[in-house]
PDB file of C-alpha atoms in Angstrom:
ATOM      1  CA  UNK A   1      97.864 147.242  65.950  1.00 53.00           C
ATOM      2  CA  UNK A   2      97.543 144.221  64.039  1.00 61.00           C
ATOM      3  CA  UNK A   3      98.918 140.895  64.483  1.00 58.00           C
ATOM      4  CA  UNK A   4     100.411 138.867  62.119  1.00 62.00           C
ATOM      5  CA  UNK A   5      98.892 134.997  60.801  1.00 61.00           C
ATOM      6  CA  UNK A   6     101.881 133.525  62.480  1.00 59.00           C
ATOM      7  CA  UNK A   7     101.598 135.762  65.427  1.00 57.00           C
ATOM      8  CA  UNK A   8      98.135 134.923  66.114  1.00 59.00           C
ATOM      9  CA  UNK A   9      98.868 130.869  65.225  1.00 60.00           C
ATOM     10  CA  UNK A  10     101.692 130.897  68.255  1.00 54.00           C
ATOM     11  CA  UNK A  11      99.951 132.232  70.750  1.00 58.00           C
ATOM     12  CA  UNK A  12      96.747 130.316  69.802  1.00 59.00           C
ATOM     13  CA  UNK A  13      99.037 127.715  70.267  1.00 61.00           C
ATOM     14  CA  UNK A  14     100.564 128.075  73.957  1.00 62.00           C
ATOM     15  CA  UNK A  15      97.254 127.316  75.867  1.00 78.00           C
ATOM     16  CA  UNK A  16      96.381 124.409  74.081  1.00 77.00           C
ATOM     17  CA  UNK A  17      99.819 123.243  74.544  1.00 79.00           C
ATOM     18  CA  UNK A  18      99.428 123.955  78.004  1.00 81.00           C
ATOM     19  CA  UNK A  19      96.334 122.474  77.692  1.00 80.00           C
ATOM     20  CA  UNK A  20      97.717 119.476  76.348  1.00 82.00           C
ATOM     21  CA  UNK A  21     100.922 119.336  78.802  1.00 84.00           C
ATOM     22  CA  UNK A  22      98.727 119.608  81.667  1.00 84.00           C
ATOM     23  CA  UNK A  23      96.265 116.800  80.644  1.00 84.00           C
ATOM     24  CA  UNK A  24      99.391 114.206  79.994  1.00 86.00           C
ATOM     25  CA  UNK A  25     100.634 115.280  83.477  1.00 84.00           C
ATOM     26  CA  UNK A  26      97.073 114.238  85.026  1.00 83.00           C
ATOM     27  CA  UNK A  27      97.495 110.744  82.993  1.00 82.00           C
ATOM     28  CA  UNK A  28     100.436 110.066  83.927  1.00 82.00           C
ATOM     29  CA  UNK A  29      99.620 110.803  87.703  1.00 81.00           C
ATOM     30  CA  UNK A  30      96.357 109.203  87.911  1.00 80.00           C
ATOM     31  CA  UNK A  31      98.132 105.823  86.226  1.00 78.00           C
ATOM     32  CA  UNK A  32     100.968 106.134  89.260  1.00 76.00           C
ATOM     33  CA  UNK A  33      98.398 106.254  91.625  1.00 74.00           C
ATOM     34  CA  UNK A  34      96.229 103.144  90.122  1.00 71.00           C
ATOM     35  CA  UNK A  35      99.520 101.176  90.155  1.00 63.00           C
ATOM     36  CA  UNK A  36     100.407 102.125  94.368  1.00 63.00           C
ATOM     37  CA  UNK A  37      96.791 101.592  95.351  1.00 62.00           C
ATOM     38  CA  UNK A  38      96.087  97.938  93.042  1.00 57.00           C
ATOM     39  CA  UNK A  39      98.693  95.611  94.871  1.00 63.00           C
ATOM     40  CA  UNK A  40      97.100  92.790  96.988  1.00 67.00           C
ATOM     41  CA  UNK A  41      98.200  94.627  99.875  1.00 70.00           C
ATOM     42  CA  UNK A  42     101.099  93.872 102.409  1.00 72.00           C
ATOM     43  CA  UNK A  43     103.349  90.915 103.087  1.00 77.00           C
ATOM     44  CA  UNK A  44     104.036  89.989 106.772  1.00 79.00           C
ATOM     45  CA  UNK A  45     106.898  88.223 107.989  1.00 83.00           C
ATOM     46  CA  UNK A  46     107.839  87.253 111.527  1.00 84.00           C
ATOM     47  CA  UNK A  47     110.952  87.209 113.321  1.00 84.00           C
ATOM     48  CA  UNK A  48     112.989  84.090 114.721  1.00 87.00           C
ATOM     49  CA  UNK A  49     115.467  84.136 117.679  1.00 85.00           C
ATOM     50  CA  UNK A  50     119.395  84.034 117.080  1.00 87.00           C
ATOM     51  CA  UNK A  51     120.800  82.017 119.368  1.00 88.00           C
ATOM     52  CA  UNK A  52     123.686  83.612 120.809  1.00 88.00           C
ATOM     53  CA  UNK A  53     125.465  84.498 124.167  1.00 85.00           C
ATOM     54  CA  UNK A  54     123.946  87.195 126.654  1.00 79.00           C
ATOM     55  CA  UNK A  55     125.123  89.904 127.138  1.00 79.00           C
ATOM     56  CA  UNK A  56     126.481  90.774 130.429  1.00 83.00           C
ATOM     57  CA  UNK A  57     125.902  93.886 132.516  1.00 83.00           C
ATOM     58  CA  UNK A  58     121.610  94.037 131.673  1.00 77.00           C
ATOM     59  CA  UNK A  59     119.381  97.275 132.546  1.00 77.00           C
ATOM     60  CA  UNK A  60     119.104  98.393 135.676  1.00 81.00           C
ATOM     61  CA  UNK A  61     115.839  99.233 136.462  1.00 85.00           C
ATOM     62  CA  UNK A  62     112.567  97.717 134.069  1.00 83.00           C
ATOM     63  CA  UNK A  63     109.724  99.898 133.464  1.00 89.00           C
ATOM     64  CA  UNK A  64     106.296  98.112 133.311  1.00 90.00           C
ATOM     65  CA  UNK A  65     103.739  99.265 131.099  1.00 90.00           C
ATOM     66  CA  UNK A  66      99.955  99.450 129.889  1.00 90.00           C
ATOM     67  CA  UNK A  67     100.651  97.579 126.175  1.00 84.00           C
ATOM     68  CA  UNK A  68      98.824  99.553 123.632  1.00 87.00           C
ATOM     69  CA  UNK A  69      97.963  99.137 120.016  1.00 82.00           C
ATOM     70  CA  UNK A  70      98.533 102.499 117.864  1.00 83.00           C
ATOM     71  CA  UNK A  71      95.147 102.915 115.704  1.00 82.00           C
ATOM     72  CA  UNK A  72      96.062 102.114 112.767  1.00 75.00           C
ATOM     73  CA  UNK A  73      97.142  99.083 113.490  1.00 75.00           C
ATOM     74  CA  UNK A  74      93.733  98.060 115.616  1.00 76.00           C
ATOM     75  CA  UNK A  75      92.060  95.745 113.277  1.00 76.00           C
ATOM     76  CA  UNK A  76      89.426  93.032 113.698  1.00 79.00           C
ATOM     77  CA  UNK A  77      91.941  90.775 110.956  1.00 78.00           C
ATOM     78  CA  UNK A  78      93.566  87.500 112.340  1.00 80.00           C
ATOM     79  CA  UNK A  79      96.654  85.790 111.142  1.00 80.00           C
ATOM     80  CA  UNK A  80      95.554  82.732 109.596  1.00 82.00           C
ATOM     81  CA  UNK A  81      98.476  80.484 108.646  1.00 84.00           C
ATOM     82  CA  UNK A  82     102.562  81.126 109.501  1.00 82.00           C
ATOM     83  CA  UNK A  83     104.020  79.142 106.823  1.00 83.00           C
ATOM     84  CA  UNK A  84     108.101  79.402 107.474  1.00 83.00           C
ATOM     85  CA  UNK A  85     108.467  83.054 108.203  1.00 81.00           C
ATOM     86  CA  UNK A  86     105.205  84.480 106.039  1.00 84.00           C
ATOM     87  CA  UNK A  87     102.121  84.988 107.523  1.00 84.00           C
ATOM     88  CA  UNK A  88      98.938  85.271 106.063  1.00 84.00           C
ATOM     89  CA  UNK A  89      96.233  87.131 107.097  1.00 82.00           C
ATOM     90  CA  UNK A  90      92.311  87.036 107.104  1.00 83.00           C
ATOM     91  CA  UNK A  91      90.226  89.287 104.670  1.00 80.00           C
ATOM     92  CA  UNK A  92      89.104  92.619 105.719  1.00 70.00           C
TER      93      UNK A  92
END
């Protein structure tokens, strides 16, 4: 059996359009991922107090614990200023 010009031109066609579809899909995903990764990395902000009344009726019982630090936040970085709320923090 013998295939036509045009039959042969399509599906010469569909992998190299796939081709083509799958290589704009890969630009477009590594560009999203240069864009997350290139900020200048995380604001921190502190909190203030509200003054306010307290609340009566308080717990009960108070549970004292061993304070620990999950790993990810365990880092040898110090804050280095607390302008108003913002604080900035020393270079990795």
């Amino acid at each position: 059996m013998t295939l036509s010009s045009s039959s042969r031109r399509l599906q010469a066609s569909l992998p190299r359009r796939s081709l083509l579809l799958g290589a704009a899909g890969l630009g477009v995903m590594a560009t999203t991922l240069t864009a997350c990764s290139s900020g200048a990395g995380p604001t921190l902000y502190t909190l203030s107090v509200v003054p306010g009344q307290p609340a009566p009726g308080g717990p009960r019982f108070v549970e004292v614990r061993q304070p620990t630090i999950a790993s990810g936040l365990d880092r040898d970085r110090i804050v280095t200023a607390d302008t108003g709320y913002k604080l900035t923090v020393s270079p990795e």
